[in-house]
Amino acid sequence: MHKPRILAIKSSTLACLCAFLLGISNQIPASTDHETGTAPADSNMNFRIVEDTQPSIRDDGESTADHTKFEILQGPFESGPEVTKACLSCHTEAGRHFMQSIHWTWEYDHPDTGQKLGKKTLINTFCTNAKGNEGMCAQCHAGYGWKDENFDFTNQDNIDCLVCHDRTGAYYKTPNSTGNKACSVMFEGKQPIPWEKVAQNVGKPGRENCGACHFYGGGGDGVKHGDLDSSLKAPSRELDVHMDADGLNFACTTCHVTRQHLWAGSRYNVMAHDTEGLGLPGERRDVATCESCHSESPHSNTELTGIKLNGHVDKIACQTCHIPTIARGGVATKTEWDWRTAGKTKNGEGFKEKNYTQANGAHRATYKSIKGSFEYGENLVPHYDWFDGQMVYTTIETRFDPAKGPVEINGFNGSHDDGRSRIWPFKRMHTVQPYDKGNNTMVYMHLWGNDDDAYWGNYDFGRAIKVGMQKNSIPYSGEYDFVETYSFWPITHMVAPSENALSCNECHSREGRLNDLEGFYMPGRDSFRWLDILGYLALGGALIGVLLHGLLRKLFSKKNQQRDAS
Amino acid sequence: MNTQVNNGNGTKVRQKGEKHYVMIYSRYERFWHWSQAMLIFVLFYTGLGLHGLHNLLNFQLAVTIHTYAALVLIVLWIFTTFWNFTTGQWRQYLFKEGVMKVIRFYAYGILKGEPHPYKKGLQRKQNALQSLAYMSFMLLIGPALWASGMIYLIYDLWSGYAWSSQGLTLIAFVHTAAAYLMGTFVIIHVYMTTTGKTPTHYIKTMITGYDNVELTEAEKAYIEETHAISMKD
Ligand code: HEM
């Protein structure tokens, strides 16, 4: 069952990268943090602080090669590209494979909508654009040295094998260019990377490898997705039944199956309903859907509830019931972001306020001069809607009408009667961010750089936008304002054990989770107003009628008795 | 005891009838009556619950009980229809004249202490109004409920069609409407059972099966000869 279409899906994972990149900015310089004073630069960052460097996935002894024994890996190595050269000297086709991957290209041409997507160009609702800020953002690019348009995408030595394949925990990445001195300080003082050790201890990626970028999308731990954060490094069964560190302990790639360095499970082109279910033995499923392991009728067909639940599969994504809430692992996710308040200073310097304490005890910034103000959520009930897998992006070229309410940065298609959509959970992010008031488009901001135009340094939107647009040759009216935006992140991780799945009542009730979805009848939620009124009248009328009749009978029988007696 | 009775084809005859305690509701009839009563009560209660009118049962439990009770009721109805036809009891439901008289009685006569215009007999267990009511129960409300209920139940088999959304709305509407009618019927029906000689007379009859009814000479002779129907005196 090799489906080229599905192969294209590879990319999902990547998408998060960028956000994360931008996110780095989160950990802004301690020097500007008046609360923490002289504490070490990153002591109050929530961004990629890895205390536990143990591998999440144990070496299962399956590999037929022990990389410590390879001569070419003995070194000495001075840099990443030198290690890559060594890798590619044996893995001769890996570079070619990898270069097609969205982890490398940061580009995705949507086969159906024709939209040009990918982190390279997209706008998001967090740090808004990686474009032009690669010096910072591309530290989550699986390559070495992308800081501007001069990066060579054809040079295989620029591939970063280690970020995914390091099993020591000693490898790390830093921004590819220095930002404003206020920012660069947080990347100082790190232990040098022991290149030889790292090169000799490579393996299949564990959750910490993927997580180094994907847990931190949006600029900090759990910020973007709500179902991906550092708590998944070693989750409990309750948090994620598949990744349960003491149980199944799945790696990301257990579901995001890989072929030629292309990963199943795209967020740009989501398979919202897998109607094929299980593959037969020997067949390869290049999809990351629940159905590809659990089939299309995953509940017991021998009892009524199971039969009824299987009947839901055509309309309800598995995730909707099996992920009761998101951000359950002690790490909060951002729900609101207001850029308008950014840029305040104290004594001429930026600062942070950390007024949110998440369940794992860490304090999260509710204000940062470089970004504005935020709100967080934990144990959050997702936003639900019909979804056919098709995301429709507002790109830098899209014109919109700001009067029409929040701009959906990645709106999506779906309806209850198109025969394809299912009800999916989303994390919905609400942001107020700058846009081009004259042209009614989004804007690229020049955030990162050690020049005077970078917002992270001068706190001047006007200049940051002007330069951001200019640098990327995007027409700009010269006038900016702020617009409300939404972004939608399909939820699929943090699958709870079955006993914690939603009960029927959560939706089938008058005030249930699906109250906002209209246009179809749902037992328990809906009723027919007039019918109910008539029904009440009939029932009530009958009751009152018989009571009256009974009363009359009683009264008259007394009268009749008196009459008979007299 | 001389009484004027309606023999069912409209002519009034003067007839000598003797009253006897005979089994007018056979064991099966009582069984199906009471089990149907219980099932309908359960269906109504769980139905209203899953319709969202009360929160005394969670949705899953309400659906489970409703579905199993519905399946049992359908089996019961199949058996009873079979029984009605093999025993000829279905004739009891046929239209009888004198509906107006019975209505007049319940609206007025009963208050004046008049005797019921309709005498129960072996072949006439139900009065004209009862026949009409039960007939519409068996032919309208009942089928509307079980037909719409069955279609509702197998929703997953037709949920893929383009019309399924409207179909579900329609089915739910019909089912709910019929359920309200059923509830109304039950309230009136239960009340009517208290209008006998004593308030519990009819109910006792439906429990024990015996009632004091007039037998014609021929009926009496037949019963005494064959013991086809039990008689207490
Ligand atoms: C024998 C036949 C019956 C069958 C097969 C049947 C089946 C069903 C089904 C499948 C549902 C929908 C449950 C769901 O959401 O999954 C339902 C709902 C309901 N039933 Fe029945 N039922 C039957 C008889 C009755 C009776 C006798 C009553 C009442 C006296 C009743 C009252 C209701 C009500 C009020 C609802 C809620 C309708 C709504 O809100 O959409 N049902 N029934």
mmCIF file of N, CA and C and ligand atoms in Angstrom, chain A residues 308 508 521 523-524 526 528, chain B residues 39-40 43-48 50-52 59 63 66-67 69-71 73-74 77 145-150 152-154 172 175-176 178-179 182-183, ligand 1:
data_model
loop_
_atom_site.group_PDB
_atom_site.id
_atom_site.type_symbol
_atom_site.label_atom_id
_atom_site.label_comp_id
_atom_site.label_asym_id
_atom_site.label_seq_id
_atom_site.Cartn_x
_atom_site.Cartn_y
_atom_site.Cartn_z
ATOM 1 N N LYS A 308 -22.272 1.078 19.238
ATOM 2 C CA LYS A 308 -22.652 2.493 19.074
ATOM 3 C C LYS A 308 -21.401 3.351 18.835
ATOM 4 N N HIS A 508 -23.458 14.599 24.381
ATOM 5 C CA HIS A 508 -24.906 14.383 24.276
ATOM 6 C C HIS A 508 -25.613 14.962 25.489
ATOM 7 N N TYR A 521 -28.774 17.328 13.749
ATOM 8 C CA TYR A 521 -29.468 16.907 14.967
ATOM 9 C C TYR A 521 -28.602 15.946 15.751
ATOM 10 N N PRO A 523 -28.882 13.660 19.315
ATOM 11 C CA PRO A 523 -29.724 13.265 20.444
ATOM 12 C C PRO A 523 -29.123 13.733 21.769
ATOM 13 N N GLY A 524 -29.963 14.184 22.640
ATOM 14 C CA GLY A 524 -29.500 14.608 23.959
ATOM 15 C C GLY A 524 -29.126 16.072 23.996
ATOM 16 N N ASP A 526 -30.044 18.260 21.186
ATOM 17 C CA ASP A 526 -31.062 19.025 20.463
ATOM 18 C C ASP A 526 -32.464 18.557 20.808
ATOM 19 N N PHE A 528 -36.872 19.670 19.670
ATOM 20 C CA PHE A 528 -37.717 20.500 18.811
ATOM 21 C C PHE A 528 -38.569 21.341 19.733
ATOM 22 N N LEU B 39 -42.312 -2.111 30.142
ATOM 23 C CA LEU B 39 -41.360 -1.710 29.111
ATOM 24 C C LEU B 39 -41.645 -0.289 28.628
ATOM 25 N N ILE B 40 -42.906 0.020 28.465
ATOM 26 C CA ILE B 40 -43.227 1.359 27.977
ATOM 27 C C ILE B 40 -42.847 2.407 29.011
ATOM 28 N N LEU B 43 -39.167 2.730 28.736
ATOM 29 C CA LEU B 43 -38.805 3.417 27.491
ATOM 30 C C LEU B 43 -39.105 4.912 27.577
ATOM 31 N N PHE B 44 -40.236 5.216 28.192
ATOM 32 C CA PHE B 44 -40.613 6.614 28.306
ATOM 33 C C PHE B 44 -39.632 7.357 29.211
ATOM 34 N N TYR B 45 -39.330 6.708 30.310
ATOM 35 C CA TYR B 45 -38.441 7.332 31.292
ATOM 36 C C TYR B 45 -37.027 7.539 30.712
ATOM 37 N N THR B 46 -36.489 6.469 30.102
ATOM 38 C CA THR B 46 -35.139 6.604 29.541
ATOM 39 C C THR B 46 -35.166 7.493 28.303
ATOM 40 N N GLY B 47 -36.271 7.403 27.557
ATOM 41 C CA GLY B 47 -36.391 8.234 26.351
ATOM 42 C C GLY B 47 -36.363 9.707 26.698
ATOM 43 N N LEU B 48 -37.138 10.085 27.711
ATOM 44 C CA LEU B 48 -37.118 11.490 28.112
ATOM 45 C C LEU B 48 -35.735 11.876 28.617
ATOM 46 N N LEU B 50 -32.814 10.630 27.646
ATOM 47 C CA LEU B 50 -31.825 10.866 26.593
ATOM 48 C C LEU B 50 -32.254 11.985 25.666
ATOM 49 N N HIS B 51 -33.509 12.354 25.767
ATOM 50 C CA HIS B 51 -33.971 13.547 25.049
ATOM 51 C C HIS B 51 -33.494 14.811 25.776
ATOM 52 N N GLY B 52 -33.005 14.635 26.985
ATOM 53 C CA GLY B 52 -32.452 15.773 27.708
ATOM 54 C C GLY B 52 -33.428 16.443 28.649
ATOM 55 N N PHE B 59 -26.281 9.553 29.763
ATOM 56 C CA PHE B 59 -26.719 9.268 28.402
ATOM 57 C C PHE B 59 -26.432 7.823 28.005
ATOM 58 N N VAL B 63 -29.309 5.229 26.931
ATOM 59 C CA VAL B 63 -29.360 4.624 25.600
ATOM 60 C C VAL B 63 -29.326 3.104 25.712
ATOM 61 N N HIS B 66 -32.679 1.901 27.074
ATOM 62 C CA HIS B 66 -33.713 2.174 26.063
ATOM 63 C C HIS B 66 -33.621 1.167 24.918
ATOM 64 N N THR B 67 -32.398 0.910 24.487
ATOM 65 C CA THR B 67 -32.237 0.010 23.345
ATOM 66 C C THR B 67 -32.640 -1.413 23.688
ATOM 67 N N ALA B 69 -34.603 -2.414 26.134
ATOM 68 C CA ALA B 69 -36.043 -2.466 26.394
ATOM 69 C C ALA B 69 -36.811 -2.442 25.073
ATOM 70 N N ALA B 70 -36.341 -1.631 24.133
ATOM 71 C CA ALA B 70 -37.020 -1.543 22.834
ATOM 72 C C ALA B 70 -36.974 -2.886 22.114
ATOM 73 N N LEU B 71 -35.809 -3.537 22.182
ATOM 74 C CA LEU B 71 -35.689 -4.825 21.499
ATOM 75 C C LEU B 71 -36.647 -5.839 22.128
ATOM 76 N N LEU B 73 -39.399 -5.184 23.699
ATOM 77 C CA LEU B 73 -40.771 -4.786 23.371
ATOM 78 C C LEU B 73 -41.143 -5.226 21.954
ATOM 79 N N ILE B 74 -40.197 -5.114 21.069
ATOM 80 C CA ILE B 74 -40.488 -5.519 19.690
ATOM 81 C C ILE B 74 -40.767 -7.019 19.627
ATOM 82 N N TRP B 77 -44.170 -7.592 20.952
ATOM 83 C CA TRP B 77 -45.215 -7.203 20.007
ATOM 84 C C TRP B 77 -45.378 -8.246 18.897
ATOM 85 N N LEU B 145 -43.956 4.585 16.908
ATOM 86 C CA LEU B 145 -42.802 4.519 17.809
ATOM 87 C C LEU B 145 -41.811 3.452 17.394
ATOM 88 N N TRP B 146 -42.338 2.231 17.162
ATOM 89 C CA TRP B 146 -41.343 1.208 16.885
ATOM 90 C C TRP B 146 -40.737 1.338 15.506
ATOM 91 N N ALA B 147 -41.525 1.825 14.541
ATOM 92 C CA ALA B 147 -40.934 1.985 13.208
ATOM 93 C C ALA B 147 -39.864 3.074 13.239
ATOM 94 N N SER B 148 -40.220 4.235 13.816
ATOM 95 C CA SER B 148 -39.207 5.288 13.875
ATOM 96 C C SER B 148 -38.054 4.855 14.773
ATOM 97 N N GLY B 149 -38.388 4.146 15.861
ATOM 98 C CA GLY B 149 -37.342 3.672 16.787
ATOM 99 C C GLY B 149 -36.372 2.735 16.101
ATOM 100 N N MET B 150 -36.912 1.815 15.287
ATOM 101 C CA MET B 150 -36.035 0.874 14.582
ATOM 102 C C MET B 150 -35.108 1.620 13.616
ATOM 103 N N TYR B 152 -34.223 4.698 13.827
ATOM 104 C CA TYR B 152 -33.290 5.443 14.686
ATOM 105 C C TYR B 152 -32.147 4.516 15.134
ATOM 106 N N LEU B 153 -32.544 3.324 15.525
ATOM 107 C CA LEU B 153 -31.586 2.358 16.063
ATOM 108 C C LEU B 153 -30.514 1.986 15.038
ATOM 109 N N ILE B 154 -30.926 1.879 13.785
ATOM 110 C CA ILE B 154 -29.959 1.458 12.770
ATOM 111 C C ILE B 154 -29.378 2.668 12.033
ATOM 112 N N ALA B 172 -36.076 11.568 14.519
ATOM 113 C CA ALA B 172 -36.097 11.977 15.919
ATOM 114 C C ALA B 172 -37.391 12.721 16.216
ATOM 115 N N HIS B 175 -40.315 10.176 16.315
ATOM 116 C CA HIS B 175 -40.184 9.337 17.497
ATOM 117 C C HIS B 175 -40.562 10.110 18.764
ATOM 118 N N THR B 176 -40.062 11.333 18.853
ATOM 119 C CA THR B 176 -40.362 12.129 20.041
ATOM 120 C C THR B 176 -41.852 12.467 20.098
ATOM 121 N N ALA B 178 -44.359 10.805 18.783
ATOM 122 C CA ALA B 178 -45.121 9.613 19.139
ATOM 123 C C ALA B 178 -44.945 9.285 20.621
ATOM 124 N N ALA B 179 -43.767 9.571 21.149
ATOM 125 C CA ALA B 179 -43.527 9.296 22.566
ATOM 126 C C ALA B 179 -44.413 10.175 23.452
ATOM 127 N N MET B 182 -47.777 8.719 23.299
ATOM 128 C CA MET B 182 -47.808 7.504 24.114
ATOM 129 C C MET B 182 -47.956 7.876 25.591
ATOM 130 N N GLY B 183 -47.207 8.849 26.015
ATOM 131 C CA GLY B 183 -47.286 9.271 27.416
ATOM 132 C C GLY B 183 -48.682 9.761 27.759
HETATM 133 C C1 HEM C 1 -39.999 -0.350 20.337
HETATM 134 C C2 HEM C 1 -39.552 0.488 20.010
HETATM 135 C C3 HEM C 1 -38.530 1.577 20.265
HETATM 136 C C4 HEM C 1 -37.305 1.662 19.689
HETATM 137 C C5 HEM C 1 -36.650 0.681 18.717
HETATM 138 C C6 HEM C 1 -36.715 2.876 20.174
HETATM 139 C C7 HEM C 1 -35.456 3.324 19.803
HETATM 140 C C8 HEM C 1 -34.952 4.548 20.138
HETATM 141 C C9 HEM C 1 -33.678 5.026 19.742
HETATM 142 C C10 HEM C 1 -32.663 4.237 18.914
HETATM 143 C C11 HEM C 1 -33.526 6.262 20.243
HETATM 144 C C12 HEM C 1 -32.302 7.157 20.073
HETATM 145 C C13 HEM C 1 -31.290 6.814 21.100
HETATM 146 C C14 HEM C 1 -29.949 7.286 20.681
HETATM 147 O O1 HEM C 1 -29.740 8.495 20.667
HETATM 148 O O2 HEM C 1 -29.099 6.458 20.390
HETATM 149 C C15 HEM C 1 -34.712 6.592 20.947
HETATM 150 C C16 HEM C 1 -34.944 7.799 21.558
HETATM 151 C C17 HEM C 1 -36.105 8.095 22.227
HETATM 152 N N1 HEM C 1 -37.141 7.215 22.510
HETATM 153 FE FE1 HEM C 1 -37.361 5.381 21.765
HETATM 154 N N2 HEM C 1 -37.559 3.486 21.027
HETATM 155 C C18 HEM C 1 -38.685 2.721 21.131
HETATM 156 C C19 HEM C 1 -39.805 2.953 21.906
HETATM 157 C C20 HEM C 1 -39.985 4.096 22.625
HETATM 158 C C21 HEM C 1 -41.124 4.335 23.462
HETATM 159 C C22 HEM C 1 -42.227 3.336 23.717
HETATM 160 C C23 HEM C 1 -40.968 5.594 23.975
HETATM 161 C C24 HEM C 1 -41.828 6.362 24.923
HETATM 162 C C25 HEM C 1 -42.896 6.030 25.403
HETATM 163 C C26 HEM C 1 -39.749 6.129 23.438
HETATM 164 C C27 HEM C 1 -39.263 7.410 23.698
HETATM 165 C C28 HEM C 1 -38.102 7.924 23.210
HETATM 166 C C29 HEM C 1 -37.675 9.281 23.350
HETATM 167 C C30 HEM C 1 -38.422 10.413 24.062
HETATM 168 C C31 HEM C 1 -36.434 9.387 22.731
HETATM 169 C C32 HEM C 1 -35.563 10.648 22.615
HETATM 170 C C33 HEM C 1 -35.675 11.182 21.216
HETATM 171 C C34 HEM C 1 -34.656 12.264 20.952
HETATM 172 O O3 HEM C 1 -34.390 13.079 21.827
HETATM 173 O O4 HEM C 1 -34.166 12.294 19.827
HETATM 174 N N3 HEM C 1 -39.161 5.200 22.618
HETATM 175 N N4 HEM C 1 -35.580 5.523 20.872
#
